[in-house]
PDB file of C-alpha atoms in Angstrom:
ATOM      1  CA  THR A   1     158.557  58.677  96.480  1.00 58.00           C
ATOM      2  CA  PRO A   2     155.004  57.677  96.136  1.00 59.00           C
ATOM      3  CA  SER A   3     152.504  58.949  98.754  1.00 57.00           C
ATOM      4  CA  PRO A   4     151.765  56.577 101.666  1.00 61.00           C
ATOM      5  CA  VAL A   5     148.166  57.916 101.699  1.00 60.00           C
ATOM      6  CA  ASN A   6     145.716  56.652  99.056  1.00 58.00           C
ATOM      7  CA  PRO A   7     142.977  59.367  98.775  1.00 55.00           C
ATOM      8  CA  THR A   8     139.516  58.158  98.628  1.00 55.00           C
ATOM      9  CA  LYS A   9     137.194  59.237  95.829  1.00 57.00           C
ATOM     10  CA  SER A  10     134.401  61.705  96.453  1.00 51.00           C
ATOM     11  CA  PRO A  11     131.004  60.261  96.894  1.00 51.00           C
ATOM     12  CA  VAL A  12     129.146  59.600  93.775  1.00 52.00           C
ATOM     13  CA  ASN A  13     125.838  60.569  95.163  1.00 52.00           C
ATOM     14  CA  PRO A  14     126.115  63.445  97.750  1.00 49.00           C
ATOM     15  CA  THR A  15     123.083  64.055 100.032  1.00 49.00           C
ATOM     16  CA  PRO A  16     121.050  66.742  98.691  1.00 48.00           C
ATOM     17  CA  ALA A  17     120.475  69.962 100.720  1.00 48.00           C
ATOM     18  CA  PRO A  18     117.067  70.571 101.998  1.00 48.00           C
ATOM     19  CA  VAL A  19     114.747  72.324  99.535  1.00 45.00           C
ATOM     20  CA  SER A  20     112.740  74.338 101.693  1.00 43.00           C
ATOM     21  CA  PRO A  21     113.824  74.856 105.332  1.00 45.00           C
ATOM     22  CA  THR A  22     111.161  75.434 108.000  1.00 46.00           C
ATOM     23  CA  ALA A  23     110.809  79.005 109.030  1.00 53.00           C
ATOM     24  CA  SER A  24     111.785  79.496 112.615  1.00 56.00           C
ATOM     25  CA  PRO A  25     109.911  81.813 114.864  1.00 60.00           C
ATOM     26  CA  VAL A  26     111.571  85.239 115.869  1.00 57.00           C
ATOM     27  CA  LYS A  27     111.390  85.470 119.742  1.00 53.00           C
ATOM     28  CA  ILE A  28     111.949  88.716 121.510  1.00 50.00           C
ATOM     29  CA  GLY A  29     111.302  88.623 125.305  1.00 49.00           C
ATOM     30  CA  GLY A  30     107.869  86.894 125.747  1.00 58.00           C
ATOM     31  CA  CYS A  31     106.814  87.532 122.175  1.00 68.00           C
ATOM     32  CA  GLU A  32     107.054  85.066 119.247  1.00 76.00           C
ATOM     33  CA  GLU A  33     106.456  85.817 115.625  1.00 82.00           C
ATOM     34  CA  VAL A  34     106.602  83.492 112.656  1.00 81.00           C
ATOM     35  CA  GLY A  35     106.845  84.973 109.184  1.00 80.00           C
ATOM     36  CA  LYS A  36     104.169  82.650 107.760  1.00 89.00           C
ATOM     37  CA  THR A  37     101.533  83.662 110.330  1.00 89.00           C
ATOM     38  CA  LYS A  38      98.515  85.074 108.514  1.00 93.00           C
ATOM     39  CA  TRP A  39      96.355  88.117 109.822  1.00 92.00           C
ATOM     40  CA  LEU A  40      93.174  89.578 108.383  1.00 91.00           C
ATOM     41  CA  TYR A  41      94.006  92.136 105.778  1.00 95.00           C
ATOM     42  CA  LYS A  42      90.413  92.854 104.538  1.00 92.00           C
ATOM     43  CA  PHE A  43      86.939  91.519 104.181  1.00 91.00           C
ATOM     44  CA  LYS A  44      85.785  90.741 100.536  1.00 91.00           C
ATOM     45  CA  PRO A  45      82.655  89.268  99.134  1.00 92.00           C
ATOM     46  CA  GLY A  46      82.642  85.444  99.935  1.00 89.00           C
ATOM     47  CA  GLY A  47      85.599  85.579 102.389  1.00 90.00           C
ATOM     48  CA  VAL A  48      88.673  87.396 103.596  1.00 92.00           C
ATOM     49  CA  LYS A  49      92.072  88.588 102.181  1.00 94.00           C
ATOM     50  CA  THR A  50      94.996  87.748 104.397  1.00 95.00           C
ATOM     51  CA  LYS A  51      98.597  88.934 104.588  1.00 95.00           C
ATOM     52  CA  SER A  52     101.564  87.328 106.353  1.00 95.00           C
ATOM     53  CA  CYS A  53     103.913  88.890 109.039  1.00 92.00           C
ATOM     54  CA  LYS A  54     106.731  88.551 106.551  1.00 93.00           C
ATOM     55  CA  TRP A  55     104.805  90.504 103.972  1.00 95.00           C
ATOM     56  CA  LEU A  56     104.090  93.268 106.568  1.00 94.00           C
ATOM     57  CA  LYS A  57     107.693  93.444 107.680  1.00 90.00           C
ATOM     58  CA  ASN A  58     108.841  94.239 104.294  1.00 92.00           C
ATOM     59  CA  LYS A  59     106.714  97.400 104.120  1.00 91.00           C
ATOM     60  CA  ASN A  60     107.987 100.845 104.961  1.00 87.00           C
ATOM     61  CA  SER A  61     107.617 101.893 108.522  1.00 82.00           C
ATOM     62  CA  LYS A  62     104.817 104.470 107.815  1.00 85.00           C
ATOM     63  CA  LYS A  63     102.638 101.562 106.203  1.00 91.00           C
ATOM     64  CA  ILE A  64     103.627  99.123 109.000  1.00 88.00           C
ATOM     65  CA  THR A  65     102.325 101.623 111.549  1.00 85.00           C
ATOM     66  CA  ARG A  66      99.023 102.280 109.561  1.00 91.00           C
ATOM     67  CA  LEU A  67      98.444  98.471 108.975  1.00 93.00           C
ATOM     68  CA  CYS A  68      99.123  97.589 112.632  1.00 88.00           C
ATOM     69  CA  LYS A  69      96.328  99.740 113.781  1.00 87.00           C
ATOM     70  CA  SER A  70      93.725  97.663 112.048  1.00 90.00           C
ATOM     71  CA  LYS A  71      91.220  96.151 114.402  1.00 85.00           C
ATOM     72  CA  LYS A  72      89.867  93.724 111.766  1.00 88.00           C
ATOM     73  CA  SER A  73      89.723  89.944 112.915  1.00 85.00           C
ATOM     74  CA  ASN A  74      87.480  86.962 112.791  1.00 86.00           C
ATOM     75  CA  THR A  75      87.402  83.510 114.362  1.00 82.00           C
ATOM     76  CA  LYS A  76      90.328  82.325 112.041  1.00 89.00           C
ATOM     77  CA  PHE A  77      92.591  85.291 111.719  1.00 90.00           C
ATOM     78  CA  ASP A  78      93.909  87.789 114.297  1.00 88.00           C
ATOM     79  CA  THR A  79      94.711  91.488 113.939  1.00 88.00           C
ATOM     80  CA  PRO A  80      98.187  92.335 112.766  1.00 90.00           C
ATOM     81  CA  LYS A  81      99.072  93.516 116.227  1.00 84.00           C
ATOM     82  CA  GLN A  82      98.075  90.163 117.685  1.00 84.00           C
ATOM     83  CA  ALA A  83      99.474  87.972 114.720  1.00 88.00           C
ATOM     84  CA  CYS A  84     102.847  90.073 114.418  1.00 88.00           C
ATOM     85  CA  PRO A  85     103.730  91.638 117.745  1.00 82.00           C
ATOM     86  CA  ILE A  86     107.442  92.064 116.833  1.00 78.00           C
ATOM     87  CA  THR A  87     106.809  93.700 113.547  1.00 82.00           C
ATOM     88  CA  CYS A  88     104.081  95.850 115.022  1.00 80.00           C
ATOM     89  CA  TYR A  89     106.202  96.854 118.113  1.00 73.00           C
ATOM     90  CA  THR A  90     103.602  95.619 120.525  1.00 72.00           C
ATOM     91  CA  CYS A  91     105.780  93.277 122.523  1.00 68.00           C
ATOM     92  CA  GLY A  92     105.022  94.040 126.101  1.00 60.00           C
ATOM     93  CA  ASP A  93     102.024  96.049 125.445  1.00 56.00           C
ATOM     94  CA  ASN A  94      98.915  95.152 127.425  1.00 54.00           C
ATOM     95  CA  CYS A  95     100.857  92.771 129.798  1.00 63.00           C
ATOM     96  CA  ASP A  96      97.986  92.532 132.073  1.00 71.00           C
ATOM     97  CA  ASP A  97      95.194  89.984 132.218  1.00 76.00           C
ATOM     98  CA  ASP A  98      92.099  91.641 130.671  1.00 78.00           C
ATOM     99  CA  GLN A  99      89.444  90.956 133.371  1.00 78.00           C
ATOM    100  CA  GLU A 100      86.644  91.970 131.140  1.00 81.00           C
ATOM    101  CA  ALA A 101      87.476  90.074 127.981  1.00 83.00           C
ATOM    102  CA  LYS A 102      86.993  86.366 127.265  1.00 87.00           C
ATOM    103  CA  PHE A 103      88.761  84.003 124.945  1.00 86.00           C
ATOM    104  CA  VAL A 104      87.543  81.212 122.890  1.00 83.00           C
ATOM    105  CA  PHE A 105      87.904  78.026 125.133  1.00 84.00           C
ATOM    106  CA  LYS A 106      86.560  75.553 122.405  1.00 82.00           C
ATOM    107  CA  LEU A 107      84.368  75.598 119.430  1.00 80.00           C
ATOM    108  CA  THR A 108      81.077  73.685 119.600  1.00 79.00           C
ATOM    109  CA  LYS A 109      79.854  71.419 116.971  1.00 81.00           C
ATOM    110  CA  ASN A 110      77.915  74.053 115.122  1.00 83.00           C
ATOM    111  CA  GLY A 111      80.942  76.323 115.042  1.00 76.00           C
ATOM    112  CA  GLU A 112      79.896  78.654 117.970  1.00 80.00           C
ATOM    113  CA  GLY A 113      82.610  79.558 120.423  1.00 79.00           C
ATOM    114  CA  SER A 114      82.521  78.603 124.096  1.00 83.00           C
ATOM    115  CA  TYR A 115      84.032  81.471 125.961  1.00 87.00           C
ATOM    116  CA  LYS A 116      86.023  81.676 129.338  1.00 90.00           C
ATOM    117  CA  ASN A 117      87.656  84.406 131.179  1.00 91.00           C
ATOM    118  CA  CYS A 118      91.087  85.046 132.979  1.00 89.00           C
ATOM    119  CA  GLY A 119      89.569  84.438 136.378  1.00 90.00           C
ATOM    120  CA  TRP A 120      88.404  80.949 135.266  1.00 92.00           C
ATOM    121  CA  LEU A 121      91.761  80.273 133.717  1.00 91.00           C
ATOM    122  CA  LYS A 122      93.612  81.552 136.930  1.00 88.00           C
ATOM    123  CA  LYS A 123      91.542  79.040 139.142  1.00 90.00           C
ATOM    124  CA  LYS A 124      92.360  76.269 136.628  1.00 88.00           C
ATOM    125  CA  MET A 125      96.050  77.165 136.842  1.00 83.00           C
ATOM    126  CA  THR A 126      96.096  76.654 140.664  1.00 82.00           C
ATOM    127  CA  ARG A 127      94.033  73.242 140.422  1.00 86.00           C
ATOM    128  CA  LYS A 128      95.186  71.780 137.301  1.00 89.00           C
ATOM    129  CA  LYS A 129      98.379  73.457 136.039  1.00 84.00           C
ATOM    130  CA  LYS A 130      99.215  71.078 133.182  1.00 88.00           C
ATOM    131  CA  GLN A 131      95.694  71.337 131.739  1.00 89.00           C
ATOM    132  CA  ALA A 132      95.857  75.124 132.118  1.00 86.00           C
ATOM    133  CA  ILE A 133      99.225  75.405 130.296  1.00 86.00           C
ATOM    134  CA  LYS A 134      97.647  73.459 127.538  1.00 89.00           C
ATOM    135  CA  ILE A 135      94.720  75.876 127.378  1.00 89.00           C
ATOM    136  CA  CYS A 136      97.026  78.809 127.285  1.00 86.00           C
ATOM    137  CA  LYS A 137      98.707  77.432 124.249  1.00 83.00           C
ATOM    138  CA  ASN A 138      95.387  76.757 122.463  1.00 82.00           C
ATOM    139  CA  LYS A 139      94.883  78.803 119.235  1.00 76.00           C
ATOM    140  CA  THR A 140      91.486  77.451 118.361  1.00 70.00           C
ATOM    141  CA  ALA A 141      90.213  80.967 117.364  1.00 70.00           C
ATOM    142  CA  PRO A 142      91.357  84.505 118.175  1.00 75.00           C
ATOM    143  CA  PRO A 143      91.586  85.834 120.618  1.00 76.00           C
ATOM    144  CA  SER A 144      93.752  83.240 122.285  1.00 80.00           C
ATOM    145  CA  PRO A 145      93.942  82.773 126.021  1.00 86.00           C
ATOM    146  CA  ALA A 146      97.674  83.907 126.055  1.00 82.00           C
ATOM    147  CA  LYS A 147      96.515  87.181 124.312  1.00 80.00           C
ATOM    148  CA  ILE A 148      93.651  87.770 126.863  1.00 83.00           C
ATOM    149  CA  CYS A 149      95.486  86.536 129.941  1.00 83.00           C
ATOM    150  CA  PRO A 150      99.221  87.122 129.481  1.00 77.00           C
ATOM    151  CA  ILE A 151     100.139  87.279 133.072  1.00 74.00           C
ATOM    152  CA  THR A 152      98.222  84.007 133.940  1.00 80.00           C
ATOM    153  CA  CYS A 153      99.727  82.297 130.768  1.00 80.00           C
ATOM    154  CA  ALA A 154     103.148  83.718 131.389  1.00 70.00           C
ATOM    155  CA  ALA A 155     103.192  84.990 127.913  1.00 67.00           C
ATOM    156  CA  CYS A 156     105.102  88.343 128.796  1.00 56.00           C
TER     157      CYS A 156
END
């Protein structure tokens, strides 16, 4: 007996799979790390050389430990510890607002930084919370407000 169901033909033009999916951040506790995030590897004539968190993660543990100790940063790129806190095992470190340090609030027209401290941001949080949260998320230039003031910014 013939089958009562007539199968349909497969589609002629199937939908192609995405070529390059967007890297999703790795989150552990209050820390977040994206493999594409760049950090300052070294200064060179005419600029800097950067590396990514993904590059760092693929090194052996001895090299990761050595590189994570680097304190090199500039206005565009953080240190490896700051850029790659999960790979450098620094999540939860320094989870206190640094009352002495200042973060870049904004860059002026001539490229200079306008700096603020955690006390200023804490006051802003009590008066204008939405604006303060936006400031905490600002990554104009390192060090970011969330790294300097992790308690105020609820970053840990």
